[in-house]
């Protein structure tokens, strides 16, 4: 197992490299880069120099001539455009910029945001608590509810309980997470009905003044609605996955043999069936966790005004904040690959009979 994990860890390097190459190449063809963003803000009357990291010094703002490759920059002097290029590093060829970026990433230096005057690492750490809160609680609740419910549905397959719960699960799966989030806001966050939960934020304004118990209560009060909105789709998928996995195992010969020997149904289910049926559920953990932690949180964070990693990535893509885009892409990609390795380790913990080394051989 140690040799298998080592090989998987070594594969992380070329995989990450491939991800970065593809995305860096695609970005070169996307119009409206950071310099265009600055020019648009300048033309609109904004203070360009406050948005340039490091200040950049005095640049002549008089309208002048000079050719420029940037659309909308005809009224700007060429030395101003060149100053912007030097500030953002675009005076160097793409290959040199990419190699420099990789070298910096190897030293865990992810650069500084173009527009926020803060390092990417500090920015990610600042937003991390919100995403960790949403991702971990949503995934934990989904598993704690889905596995027992899926087992019960499998045991009582075809019963009235199985029928009405399947209907409820299908409805839950069909409802988009963002639509369910809006419904929760309308019903319970001061919309047209009840003002039970807060509309935005992870904590109240008086958080520092609360007691320990008060802080815990305030925390759960704020995360209830966004976590519910994130959990609904994962809950539906995991429940059906657990049920179908158990049904497949229950019909196998070793289960019939165990029952014929007179073992209690509980021992048959949890002593024999559970270990085998849970393999496919465990295999889905990385996809569920990464989906909830990253992609699923973008819209939810926006709806509930939560400042997390999903919203950070979206805003960086809109603003063409390349250090944030590539830095978070590298961090998220690395995390996703590591979680995949952890999933394989969990396979072995659940069923020691699995040997990935023999399987590869």
Short mmCIF file of C-alpha atoms in Angstrom, two decimals, residues 34 88 90 101 105 110-115 118-121 123 316 320-329:
data_model
loop_
_atom_site.label_atom_id
_atom_site.label_comp_id
_atom_site.label_asym_id
_atom_site.label_seq_id
_atom_site.Cartn_x
_atom_site.Cartn_y
_atom_site.Cartn_z
CA UNK A 34 -6.46 42.77 -16.31
CA UNK A 88 1.44 42.96 -14.25
CA UNK A 90 2.98 41.27 -19.35
CA UNK A 101 4.83 31.18 -12.08
CA UNK A 105 4.50 27.89 -6.89
CA UNK A 110 1.39 32.40 -5.17
CA UNK A 111 1.91 36.10 -5.77
CA UNK A 112 -0.30 39.04 -4.96
CA UNK A 113 -3.77 39.90 -6.21
CA UNK A 114 -3.76 42.51 -8.97
CA UNK A 115 -6.62 44.48 -7.49
CA UNK A 118 -2.98 41.26 -0.62
CA UNK A 119 -1.14 37.99 -1.22
CA UNK A 120 -3.12 35.12 -2.72
CA UNK A 121 -2.21 32.91 0.26
CA UNK A 123 -6.67 35.90 0.59
CA UNK A 316 -11.36 36.74 -9.73
CA UNK A 320 -9.27 38.65 -14.70
CA UNK A 321 -7.24 38.61 -11.49
CA UNK A 322 -4.76 36.03 -12.80
CA UNK A 323 -2.69 35.48 -9.62
CA UNK A 324 -5.88 34.63 -7.72
CA UNK A 325 -7.23 32.47 -10.57
CA UNK A 326 -4.09 30.38 -11.00
CA UNK A 327 -3.21 30.32 -7.31
CA UNK A 328 -6.62 29.00 -6.27
CA UNK A 329 -6.64 26.62 -9.25
#
